[in-house]
CSV table of C-alpha atoms (C1' of nucleotides) in Angstrom, one decimal:
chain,number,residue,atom,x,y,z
A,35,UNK,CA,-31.1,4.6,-29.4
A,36,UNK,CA,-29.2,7.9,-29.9
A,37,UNK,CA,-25.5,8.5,-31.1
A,38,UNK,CA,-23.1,7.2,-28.6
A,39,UNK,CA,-20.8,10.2,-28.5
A,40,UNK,CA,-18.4,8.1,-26.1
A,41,UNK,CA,-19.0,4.1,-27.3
A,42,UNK,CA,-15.2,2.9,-26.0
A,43,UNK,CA,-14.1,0.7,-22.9
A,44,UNK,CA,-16.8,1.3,-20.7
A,45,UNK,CA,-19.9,1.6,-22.5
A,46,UNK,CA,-19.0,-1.2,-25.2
A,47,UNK,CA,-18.4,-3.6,-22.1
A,48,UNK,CA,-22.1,-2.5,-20.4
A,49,UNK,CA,-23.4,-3.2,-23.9
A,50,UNK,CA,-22.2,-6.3,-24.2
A,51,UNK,CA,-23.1,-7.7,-20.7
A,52,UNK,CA,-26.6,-6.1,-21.3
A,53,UNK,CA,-27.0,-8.5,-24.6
A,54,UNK,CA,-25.6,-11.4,-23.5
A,55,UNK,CA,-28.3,-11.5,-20.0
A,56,UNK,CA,-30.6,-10.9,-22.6
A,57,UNK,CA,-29.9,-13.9,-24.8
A,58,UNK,CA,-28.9,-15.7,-21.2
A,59,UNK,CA,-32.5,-15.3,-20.3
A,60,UNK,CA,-34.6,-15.7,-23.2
A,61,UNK,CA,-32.7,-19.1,-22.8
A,62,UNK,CA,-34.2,-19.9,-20.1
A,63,UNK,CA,-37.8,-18.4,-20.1
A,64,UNK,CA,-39.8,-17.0,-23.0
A,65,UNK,CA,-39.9,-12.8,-23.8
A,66,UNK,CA,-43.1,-11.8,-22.7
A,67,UNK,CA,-41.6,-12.3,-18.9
A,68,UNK,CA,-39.0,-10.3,-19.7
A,69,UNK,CA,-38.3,-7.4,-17.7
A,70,UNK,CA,-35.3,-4.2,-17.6
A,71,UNK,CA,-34.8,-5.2,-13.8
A,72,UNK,CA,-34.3,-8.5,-14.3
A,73,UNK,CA,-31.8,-8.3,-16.9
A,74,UNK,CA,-29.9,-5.1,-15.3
A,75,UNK,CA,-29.6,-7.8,-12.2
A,76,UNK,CA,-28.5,-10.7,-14.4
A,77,UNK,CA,-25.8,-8.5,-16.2
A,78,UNK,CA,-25.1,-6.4,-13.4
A,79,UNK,CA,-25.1,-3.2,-14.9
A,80,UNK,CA,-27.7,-1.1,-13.0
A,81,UNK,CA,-31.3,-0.5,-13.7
A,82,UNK,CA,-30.7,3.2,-14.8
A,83,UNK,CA,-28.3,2.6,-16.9
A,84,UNK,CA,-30.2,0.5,-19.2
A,85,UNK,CA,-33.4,2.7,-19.1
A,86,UNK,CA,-31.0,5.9,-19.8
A,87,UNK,CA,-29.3,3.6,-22.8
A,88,UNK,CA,-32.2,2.1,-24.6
A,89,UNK,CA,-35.5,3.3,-22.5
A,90,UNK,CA,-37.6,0.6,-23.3
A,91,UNK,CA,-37.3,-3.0,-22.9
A,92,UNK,CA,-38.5,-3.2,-26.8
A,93,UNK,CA,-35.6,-0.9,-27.8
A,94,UNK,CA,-33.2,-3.1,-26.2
A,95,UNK,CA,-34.1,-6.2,-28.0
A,96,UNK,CA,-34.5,-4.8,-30.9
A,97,UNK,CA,-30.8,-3.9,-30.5
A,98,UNK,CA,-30.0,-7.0,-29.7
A,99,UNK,CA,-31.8,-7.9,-32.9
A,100,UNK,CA,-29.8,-6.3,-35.0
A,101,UNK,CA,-26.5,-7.0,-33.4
A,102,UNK,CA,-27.7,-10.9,-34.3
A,103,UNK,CA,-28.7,-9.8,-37.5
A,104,UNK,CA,-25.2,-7.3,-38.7
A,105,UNK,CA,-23.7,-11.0,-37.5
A,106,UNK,CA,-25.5,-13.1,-39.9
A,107,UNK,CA,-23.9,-15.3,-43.0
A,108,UNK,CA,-24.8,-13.5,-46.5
A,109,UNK,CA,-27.3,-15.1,-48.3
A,110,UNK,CA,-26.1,-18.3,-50.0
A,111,UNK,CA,-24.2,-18.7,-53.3
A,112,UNK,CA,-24.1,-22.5,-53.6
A,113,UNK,CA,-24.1,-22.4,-57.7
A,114,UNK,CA,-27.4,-23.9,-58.3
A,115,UNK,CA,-31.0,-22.0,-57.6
A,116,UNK,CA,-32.3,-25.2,-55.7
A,117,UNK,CA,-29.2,-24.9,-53.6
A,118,UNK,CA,-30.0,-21.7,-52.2
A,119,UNK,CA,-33.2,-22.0,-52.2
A,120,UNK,CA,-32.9,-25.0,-50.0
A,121,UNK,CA,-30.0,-23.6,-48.0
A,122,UNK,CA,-31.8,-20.5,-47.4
A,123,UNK,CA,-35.5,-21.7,-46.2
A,124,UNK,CA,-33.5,-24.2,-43.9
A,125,UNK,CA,-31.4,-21.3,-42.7
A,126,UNK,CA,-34.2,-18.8,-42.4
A,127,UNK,CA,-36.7,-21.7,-40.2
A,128,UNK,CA,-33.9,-22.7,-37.7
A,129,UNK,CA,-33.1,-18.6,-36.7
A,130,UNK,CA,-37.5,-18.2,-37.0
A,131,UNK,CA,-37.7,-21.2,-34.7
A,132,UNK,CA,-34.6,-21.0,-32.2
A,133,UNK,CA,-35.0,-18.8,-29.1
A,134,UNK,CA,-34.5,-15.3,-30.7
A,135,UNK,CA,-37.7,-16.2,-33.1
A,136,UNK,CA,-39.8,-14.6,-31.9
A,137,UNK,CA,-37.8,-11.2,-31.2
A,138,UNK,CA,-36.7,-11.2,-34.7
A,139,UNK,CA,-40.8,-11.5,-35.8
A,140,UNK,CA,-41.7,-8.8,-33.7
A,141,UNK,CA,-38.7,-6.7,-35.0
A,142,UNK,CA,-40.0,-7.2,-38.5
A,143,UNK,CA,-43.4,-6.8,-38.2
A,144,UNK,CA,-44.7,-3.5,-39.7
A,145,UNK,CA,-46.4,-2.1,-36.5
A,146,UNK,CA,-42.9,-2.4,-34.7
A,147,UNK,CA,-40.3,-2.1,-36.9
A,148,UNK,CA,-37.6,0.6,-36.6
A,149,UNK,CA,-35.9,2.1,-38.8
A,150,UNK,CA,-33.0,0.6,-38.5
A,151,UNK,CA,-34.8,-2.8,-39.6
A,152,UNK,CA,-36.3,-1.6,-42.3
A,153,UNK,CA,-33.1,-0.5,-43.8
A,154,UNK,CA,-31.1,-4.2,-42.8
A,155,UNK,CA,-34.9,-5.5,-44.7
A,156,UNK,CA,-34.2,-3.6,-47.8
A,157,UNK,CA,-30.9,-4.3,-48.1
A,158,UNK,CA,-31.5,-7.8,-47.4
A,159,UNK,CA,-34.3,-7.9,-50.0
A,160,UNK,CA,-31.3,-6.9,-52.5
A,161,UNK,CA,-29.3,-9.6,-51.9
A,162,UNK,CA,-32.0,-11.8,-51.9
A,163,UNK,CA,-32.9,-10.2,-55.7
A,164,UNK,CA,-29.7,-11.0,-56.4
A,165,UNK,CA,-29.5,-14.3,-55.6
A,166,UNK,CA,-32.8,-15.2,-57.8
A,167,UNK,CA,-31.0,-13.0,-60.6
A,168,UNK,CA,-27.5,-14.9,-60.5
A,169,UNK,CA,-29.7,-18.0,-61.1
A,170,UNK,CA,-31.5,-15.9,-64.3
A,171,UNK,CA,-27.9,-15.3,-65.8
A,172,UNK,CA,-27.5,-19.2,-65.3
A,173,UNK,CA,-30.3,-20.2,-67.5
A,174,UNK,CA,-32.6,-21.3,-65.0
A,175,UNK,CA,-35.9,-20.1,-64.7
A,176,UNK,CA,-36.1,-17.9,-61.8
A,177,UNK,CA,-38.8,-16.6,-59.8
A,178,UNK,CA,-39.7,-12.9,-58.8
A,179,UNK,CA,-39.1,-12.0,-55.4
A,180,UNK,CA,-42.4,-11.3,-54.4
A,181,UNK,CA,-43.0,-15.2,-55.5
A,182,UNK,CA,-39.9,-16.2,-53.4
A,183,UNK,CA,-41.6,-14.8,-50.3
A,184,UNK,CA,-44.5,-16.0,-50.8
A,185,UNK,CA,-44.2,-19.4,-51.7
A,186,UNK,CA,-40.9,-19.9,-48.8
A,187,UNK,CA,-40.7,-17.2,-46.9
A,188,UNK,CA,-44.5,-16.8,-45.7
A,189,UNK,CA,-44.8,-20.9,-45.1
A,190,UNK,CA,-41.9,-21.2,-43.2
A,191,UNK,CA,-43.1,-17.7,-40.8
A,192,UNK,CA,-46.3,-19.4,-40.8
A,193,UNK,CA,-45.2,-22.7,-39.4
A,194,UNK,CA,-42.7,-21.5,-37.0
A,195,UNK,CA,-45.8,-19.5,-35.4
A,196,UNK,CA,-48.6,-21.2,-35.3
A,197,UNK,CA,-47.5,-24.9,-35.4
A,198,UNK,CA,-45.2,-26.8,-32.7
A,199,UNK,CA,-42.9,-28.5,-35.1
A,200,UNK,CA,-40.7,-25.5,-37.6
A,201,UNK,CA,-40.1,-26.5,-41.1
A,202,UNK,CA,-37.0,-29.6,-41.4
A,203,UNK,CA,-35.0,-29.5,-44.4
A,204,UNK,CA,-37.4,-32.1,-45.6
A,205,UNK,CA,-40.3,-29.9,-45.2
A,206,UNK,CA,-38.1,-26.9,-46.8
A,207,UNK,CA,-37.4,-29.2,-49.9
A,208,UNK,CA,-41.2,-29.3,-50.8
A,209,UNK,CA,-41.7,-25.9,-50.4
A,210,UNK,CA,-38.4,-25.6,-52.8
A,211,UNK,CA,-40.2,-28.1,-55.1
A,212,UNK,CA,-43.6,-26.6,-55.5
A,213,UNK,CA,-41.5,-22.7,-56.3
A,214,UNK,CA,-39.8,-24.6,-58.7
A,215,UNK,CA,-43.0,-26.2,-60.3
A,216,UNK,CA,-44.6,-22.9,-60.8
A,217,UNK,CA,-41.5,-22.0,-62.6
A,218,UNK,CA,-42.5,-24.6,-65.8
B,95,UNK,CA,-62.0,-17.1,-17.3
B,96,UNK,CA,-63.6,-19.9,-15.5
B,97,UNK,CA,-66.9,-21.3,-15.6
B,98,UNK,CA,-69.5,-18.7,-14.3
B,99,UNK,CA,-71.9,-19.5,-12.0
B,100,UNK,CA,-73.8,-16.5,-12.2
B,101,UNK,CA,-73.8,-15.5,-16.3
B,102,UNK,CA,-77.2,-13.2,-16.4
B,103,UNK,CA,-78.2,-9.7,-16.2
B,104,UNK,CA,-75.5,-7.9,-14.5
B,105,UNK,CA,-72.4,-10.0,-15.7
B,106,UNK,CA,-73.5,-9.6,-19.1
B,107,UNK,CA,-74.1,-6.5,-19.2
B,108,UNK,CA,-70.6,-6.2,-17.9
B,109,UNK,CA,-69.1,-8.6,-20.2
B,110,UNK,CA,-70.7,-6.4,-22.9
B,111,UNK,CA,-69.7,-2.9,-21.5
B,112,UNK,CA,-66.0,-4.2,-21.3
B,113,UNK,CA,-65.9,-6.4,-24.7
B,114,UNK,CA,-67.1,-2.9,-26.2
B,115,UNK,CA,-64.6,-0.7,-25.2
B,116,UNK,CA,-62.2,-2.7,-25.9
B,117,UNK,CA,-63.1,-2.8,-29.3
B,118,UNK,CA,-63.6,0.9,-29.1
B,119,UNK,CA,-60.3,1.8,-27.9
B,120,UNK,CA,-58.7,-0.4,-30.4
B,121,UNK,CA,-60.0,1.8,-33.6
B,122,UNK,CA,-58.1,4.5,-31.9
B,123,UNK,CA,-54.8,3.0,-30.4
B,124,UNK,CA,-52.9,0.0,-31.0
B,125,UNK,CA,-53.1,-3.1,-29.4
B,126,UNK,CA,-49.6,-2.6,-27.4
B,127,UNK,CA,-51.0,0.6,-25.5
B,128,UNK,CA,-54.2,-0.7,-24.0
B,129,UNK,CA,-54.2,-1.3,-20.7
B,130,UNK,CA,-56.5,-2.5,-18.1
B,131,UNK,CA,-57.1,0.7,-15.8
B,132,UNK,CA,-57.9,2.5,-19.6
B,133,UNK,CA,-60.2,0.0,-20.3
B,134,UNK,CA,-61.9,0.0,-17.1
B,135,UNK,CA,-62.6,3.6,-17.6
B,136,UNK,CA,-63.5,3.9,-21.0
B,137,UNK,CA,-66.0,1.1,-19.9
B,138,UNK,CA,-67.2,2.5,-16.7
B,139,UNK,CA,-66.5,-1.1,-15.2
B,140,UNK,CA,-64.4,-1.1,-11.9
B,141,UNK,CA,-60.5,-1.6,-12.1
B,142,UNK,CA,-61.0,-4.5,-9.7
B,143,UNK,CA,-64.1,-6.4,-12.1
B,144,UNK,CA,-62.2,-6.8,-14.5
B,145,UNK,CA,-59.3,-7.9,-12.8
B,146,UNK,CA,-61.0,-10.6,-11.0
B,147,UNK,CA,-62.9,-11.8,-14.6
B,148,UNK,CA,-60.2,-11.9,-16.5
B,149,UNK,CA,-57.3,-11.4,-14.7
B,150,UNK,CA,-55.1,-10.4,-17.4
B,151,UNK,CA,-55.4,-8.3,-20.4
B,152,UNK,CA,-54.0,-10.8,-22.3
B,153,UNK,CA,-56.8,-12.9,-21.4
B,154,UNK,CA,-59.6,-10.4,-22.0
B,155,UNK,CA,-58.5,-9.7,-25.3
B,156,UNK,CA,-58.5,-13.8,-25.9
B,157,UNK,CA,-61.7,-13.6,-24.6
B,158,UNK,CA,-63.0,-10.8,-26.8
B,159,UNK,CA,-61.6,-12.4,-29.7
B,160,UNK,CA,-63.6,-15.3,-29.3
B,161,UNK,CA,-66.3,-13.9,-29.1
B,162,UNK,CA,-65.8,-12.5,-32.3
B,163,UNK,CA,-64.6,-15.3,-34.0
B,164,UNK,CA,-67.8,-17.3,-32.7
B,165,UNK,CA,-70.4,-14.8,-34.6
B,166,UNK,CA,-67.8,-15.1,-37.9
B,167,UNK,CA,-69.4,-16.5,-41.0
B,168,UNK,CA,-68.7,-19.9,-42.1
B,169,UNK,CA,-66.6,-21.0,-44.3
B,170,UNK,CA,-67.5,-20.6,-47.8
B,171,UNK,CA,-69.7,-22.8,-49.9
B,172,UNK,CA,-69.9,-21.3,-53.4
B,173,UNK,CA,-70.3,-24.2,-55.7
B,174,UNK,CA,-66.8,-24.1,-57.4
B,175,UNK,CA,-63.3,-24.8,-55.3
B,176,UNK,CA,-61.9,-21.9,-57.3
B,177,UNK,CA,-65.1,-19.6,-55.9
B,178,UNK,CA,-64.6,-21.2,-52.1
B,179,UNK,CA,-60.9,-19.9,-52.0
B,180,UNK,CA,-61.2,-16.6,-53.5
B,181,UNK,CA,-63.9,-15.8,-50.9
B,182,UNK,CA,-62.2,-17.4,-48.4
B,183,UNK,CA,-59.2,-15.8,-48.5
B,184,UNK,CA,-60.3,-12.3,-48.9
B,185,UNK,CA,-62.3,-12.7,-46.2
B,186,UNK,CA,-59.0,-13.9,-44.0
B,187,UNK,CA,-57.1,-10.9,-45.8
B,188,UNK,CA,-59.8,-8.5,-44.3
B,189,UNK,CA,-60.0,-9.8,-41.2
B,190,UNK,CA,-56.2,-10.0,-40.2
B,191,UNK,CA,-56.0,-6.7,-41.8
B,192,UNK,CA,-58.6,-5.0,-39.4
B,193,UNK,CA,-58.0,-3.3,-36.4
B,194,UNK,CA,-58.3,-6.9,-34.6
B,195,UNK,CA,-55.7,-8.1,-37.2
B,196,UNK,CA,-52.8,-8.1,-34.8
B,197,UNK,CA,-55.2,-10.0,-31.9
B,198,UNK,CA,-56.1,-12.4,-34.6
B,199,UNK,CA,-52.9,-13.3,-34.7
B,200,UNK,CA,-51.7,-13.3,-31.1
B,201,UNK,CA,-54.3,-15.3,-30.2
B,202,UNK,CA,-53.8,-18.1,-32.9
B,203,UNK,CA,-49.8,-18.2,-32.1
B,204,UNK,CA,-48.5,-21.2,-30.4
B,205,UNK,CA,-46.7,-20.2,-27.8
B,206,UNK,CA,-50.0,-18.0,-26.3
B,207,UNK,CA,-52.8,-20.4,-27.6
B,208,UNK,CA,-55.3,-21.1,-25.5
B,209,UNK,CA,-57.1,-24.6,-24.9
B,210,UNK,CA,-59.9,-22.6,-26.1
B,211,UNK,CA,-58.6,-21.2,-29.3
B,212,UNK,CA,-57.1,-24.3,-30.0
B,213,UNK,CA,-60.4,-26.3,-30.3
B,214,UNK,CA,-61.4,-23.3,-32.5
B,215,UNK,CA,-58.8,-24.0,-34.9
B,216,UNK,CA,-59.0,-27.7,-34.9
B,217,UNK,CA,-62.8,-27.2,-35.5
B,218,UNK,CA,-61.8,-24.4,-38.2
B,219,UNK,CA,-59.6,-27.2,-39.7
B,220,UNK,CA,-62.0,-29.7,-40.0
B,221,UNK,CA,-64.1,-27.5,-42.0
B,222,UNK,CA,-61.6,-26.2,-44.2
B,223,UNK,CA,-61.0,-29.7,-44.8
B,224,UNK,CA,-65.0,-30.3,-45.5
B,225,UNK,CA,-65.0,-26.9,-48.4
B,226,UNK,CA,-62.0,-28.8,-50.5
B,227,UNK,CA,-63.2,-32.5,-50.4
B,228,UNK,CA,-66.6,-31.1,-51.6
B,229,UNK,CA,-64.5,-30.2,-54.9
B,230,UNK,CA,-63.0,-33.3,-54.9
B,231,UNK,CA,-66.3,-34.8,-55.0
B,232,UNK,CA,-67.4,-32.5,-57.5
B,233,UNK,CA,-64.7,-34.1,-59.6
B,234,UNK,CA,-62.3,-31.1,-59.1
B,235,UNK,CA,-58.7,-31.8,-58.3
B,236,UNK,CA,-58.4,-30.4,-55.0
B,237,UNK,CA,-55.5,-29.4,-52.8
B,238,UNK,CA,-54.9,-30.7,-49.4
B,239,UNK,CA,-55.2,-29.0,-46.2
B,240,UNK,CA,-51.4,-28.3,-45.8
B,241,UNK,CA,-50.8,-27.3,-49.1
B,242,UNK,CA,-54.1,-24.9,-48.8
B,243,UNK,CA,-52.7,-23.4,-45.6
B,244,UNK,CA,-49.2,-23.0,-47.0
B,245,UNK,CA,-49.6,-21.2,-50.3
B,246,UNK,CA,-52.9,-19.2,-49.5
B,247,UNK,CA,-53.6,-18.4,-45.8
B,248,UNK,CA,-49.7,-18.1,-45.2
B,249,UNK,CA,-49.1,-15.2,-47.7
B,250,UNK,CA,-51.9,-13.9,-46.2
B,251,UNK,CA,-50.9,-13.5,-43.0
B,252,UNK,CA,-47.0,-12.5,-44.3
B,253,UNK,CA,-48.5,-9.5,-46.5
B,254,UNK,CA,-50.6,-8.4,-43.1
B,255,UNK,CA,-47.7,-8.3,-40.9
B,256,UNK,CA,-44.8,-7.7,-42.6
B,257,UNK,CA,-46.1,-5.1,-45.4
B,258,UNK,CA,-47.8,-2.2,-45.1
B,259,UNK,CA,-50.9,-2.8,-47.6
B,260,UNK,CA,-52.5,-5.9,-46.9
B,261,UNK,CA,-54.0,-8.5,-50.1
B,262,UNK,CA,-57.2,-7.3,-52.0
B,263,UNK,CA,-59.3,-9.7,-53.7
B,264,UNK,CA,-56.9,-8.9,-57.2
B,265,UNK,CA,-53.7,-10.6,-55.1
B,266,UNK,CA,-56.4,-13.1,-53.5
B,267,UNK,CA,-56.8,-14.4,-56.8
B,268,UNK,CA,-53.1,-14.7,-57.8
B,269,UNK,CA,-52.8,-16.7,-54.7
B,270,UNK,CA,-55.8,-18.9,-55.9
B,271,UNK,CA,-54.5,-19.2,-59.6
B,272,UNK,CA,-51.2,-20.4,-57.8
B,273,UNK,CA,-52.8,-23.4,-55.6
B,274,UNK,CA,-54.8,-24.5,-58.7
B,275,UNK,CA,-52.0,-24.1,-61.4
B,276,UNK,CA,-50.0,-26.9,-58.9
B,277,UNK,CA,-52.6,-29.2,-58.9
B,278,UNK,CA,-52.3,-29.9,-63.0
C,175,DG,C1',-91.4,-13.3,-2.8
C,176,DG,C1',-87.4,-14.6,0.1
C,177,DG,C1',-82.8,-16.6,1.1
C,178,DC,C1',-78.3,-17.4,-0.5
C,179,DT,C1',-74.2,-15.8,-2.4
C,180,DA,C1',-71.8,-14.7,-6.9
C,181,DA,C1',-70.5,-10.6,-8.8
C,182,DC,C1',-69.7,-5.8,-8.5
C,183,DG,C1',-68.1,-1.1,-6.5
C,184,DC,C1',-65.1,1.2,-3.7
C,185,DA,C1',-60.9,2.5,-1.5
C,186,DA,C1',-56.7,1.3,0.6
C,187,DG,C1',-52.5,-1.2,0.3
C,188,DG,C1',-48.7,-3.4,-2.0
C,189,DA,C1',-45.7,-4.5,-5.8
C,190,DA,C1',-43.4,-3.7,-10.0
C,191,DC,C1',-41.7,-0.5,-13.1
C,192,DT,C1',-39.7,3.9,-14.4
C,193,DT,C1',-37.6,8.4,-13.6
C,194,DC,C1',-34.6,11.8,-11.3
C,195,DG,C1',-30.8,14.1,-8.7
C,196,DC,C1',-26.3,13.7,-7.5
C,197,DG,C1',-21.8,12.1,-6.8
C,198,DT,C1',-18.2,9.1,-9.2
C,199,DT,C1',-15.7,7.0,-13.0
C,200,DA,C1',-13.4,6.9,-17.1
C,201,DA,C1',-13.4,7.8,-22.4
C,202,DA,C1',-11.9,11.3,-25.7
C,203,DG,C1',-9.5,15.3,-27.0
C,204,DT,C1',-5.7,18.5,-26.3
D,47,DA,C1',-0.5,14.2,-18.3
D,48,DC,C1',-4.5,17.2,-17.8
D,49,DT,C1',-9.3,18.8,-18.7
D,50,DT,C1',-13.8,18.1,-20.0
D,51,DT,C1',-18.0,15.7,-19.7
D,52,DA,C1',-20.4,11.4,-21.3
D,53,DA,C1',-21.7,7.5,-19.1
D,54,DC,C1',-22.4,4.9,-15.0
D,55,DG,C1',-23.7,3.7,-10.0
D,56,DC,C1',-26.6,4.5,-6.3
D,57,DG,C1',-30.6,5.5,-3.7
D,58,DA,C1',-34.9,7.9,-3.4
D,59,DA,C1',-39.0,9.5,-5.3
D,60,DG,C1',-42.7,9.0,-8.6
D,61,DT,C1',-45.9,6.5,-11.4
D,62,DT,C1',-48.6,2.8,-12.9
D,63,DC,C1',-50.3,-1.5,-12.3
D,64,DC,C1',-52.4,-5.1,-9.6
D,65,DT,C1',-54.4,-7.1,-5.3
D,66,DT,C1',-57.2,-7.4,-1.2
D,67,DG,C1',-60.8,-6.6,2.3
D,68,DC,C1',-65.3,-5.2,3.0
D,69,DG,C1',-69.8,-3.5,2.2
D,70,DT,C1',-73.5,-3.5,-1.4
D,71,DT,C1',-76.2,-5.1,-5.4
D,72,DA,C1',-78.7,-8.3,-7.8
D,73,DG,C1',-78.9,-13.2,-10.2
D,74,DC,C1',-80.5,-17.8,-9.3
D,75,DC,C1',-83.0,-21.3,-7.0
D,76,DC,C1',-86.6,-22.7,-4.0
DNA sequence: GGGCTAACGCAAGGAACTTCGCGTTAAAGT
DNA sequence: ACTTTAACGCGAAGTTCCTTGCGTTAGCCC
């Protein structure tokens, strides 16, 4: 997606009615059917609109993506390094598992990613650094942040795609406990 | 693909001639610009064979898949639990890292497993589950299945699709030292 | 070897997706 | 308010994908 050289009224409103049939739909039937007709008929806007605007049906997702994503609560600051932990694996399975999972995997993975992702991924990684690094100036034994993704991250991905049930808070607790175990 | 009634000579051959350039095409494009009519080609098979084989390409790649994951080499047997996993999971590294990486991993998702792929896994389970009771019997203390799957393969899978360089055997063995170092 | 018919090749037809030209609307700047 | 032109709506044309009917080839069974 280029510059919008003229984003008011108009265009912000065909935006918007664009996303919203897109979440409307993926509501109701998974992404692979997916299709720029159907949602230009679902929104109402017209079919040449939305290939002039974003071109590909991947494009427009992946805006869509992002718009969830720029929406999204920080990364948690409860006071304890289990507490975010916890709060942030529980967090991260329920958006992985809900409707939008899979969009938001696809817009992450490396093959696909835009620019644009990888510079909300970076930044996110930050805060994420942060977080482990507020828990450092604590006194508690933090992880590294390649440690973090692998022992949380990855499991909870993993689950969320190739099992039917996503990671509970229970679940997420374990994972907490075992990152925590390594830590001692 | 349904049963076929009439698996010799010829339909081999063309099972063969497609399987191949699939294969072929795929260690020079990526998996989302394949199409049938290129395959077809490349192939020399008619448009309308494969069509009526495999209906989809979805389904031909499943099928090709399959086919490779049915000449794959057992799971490791090395003599040491610590010897199984570090084979094992370079071996998963190289594999989802490979041009078929990204079909790997399709066909193993949830939400586009087939019934086929499915009994793979289960049978892939079950011997998984085989390699880390035979340490246990050896008097090793072993990890179970879950917690195998969720701090080994898992990162494994992460690094593939959500880095750029995927996990040589030095990072295979940090992964090992981790599952062992939780099991004291 | 001979009959039966599954599986294939071929070409036409249909369906879905995507692009394009042109007139109209309305956002942005003066 | 007025001008400029980006962005949109509309319909047609173009492209690619997929299906279908029919004749031909060759695998399987006797």
């Amino acid at each position: 997606m280029q510059q919008a050289r003229r984003p008011g009224g108009r265009s912000a409103r065909v935006r918007q009615q664009v996303h919203e049939a897109v979440l409307d739909l993926l509501s109701e039937q998974d992404w692979h059917s997916l299709s720029i007709p159907q949602i230009a008929e679902r929104s109402g806007v017209h079919q040449a609109t939305v290939y002039r605007r974003w071109g590909t049906l991947e494009a427009l997702v992946d805006d869509v993506v992002m718009e969830r994503l720029s929406q999204e609560s920080p990364v948690p600051d409860t006071g304890s390094l289990r507490g975010d932990l916890e709060a942030y694996a529980v967090q991260l399975a329920a958006d992985v598992a809900g409707p939008l999972g899979p969009l938001y995997v696809r817009a992450a993975q490396i093959s696909t990613r835009t620019q644009e992702h990888q510079t909300y991924l970076v930044d996110r990684a930050v805060q994420l650094q942060d977080m482990l690094e507020r828990a450092a100036k604590r006194g508690e034994g933090s992880p590294d942040l390649l440690e973090f993704m692998e022992v949380i991250i990855a499991p909870v991905y993993y689950h969320a795609m190739f099992f039917n049930r996503p990671i509970g808070p229970d679940h997420a607790r374990t994972l907490v406990d075992r990152l925590l175990r390594l830590r001692k």
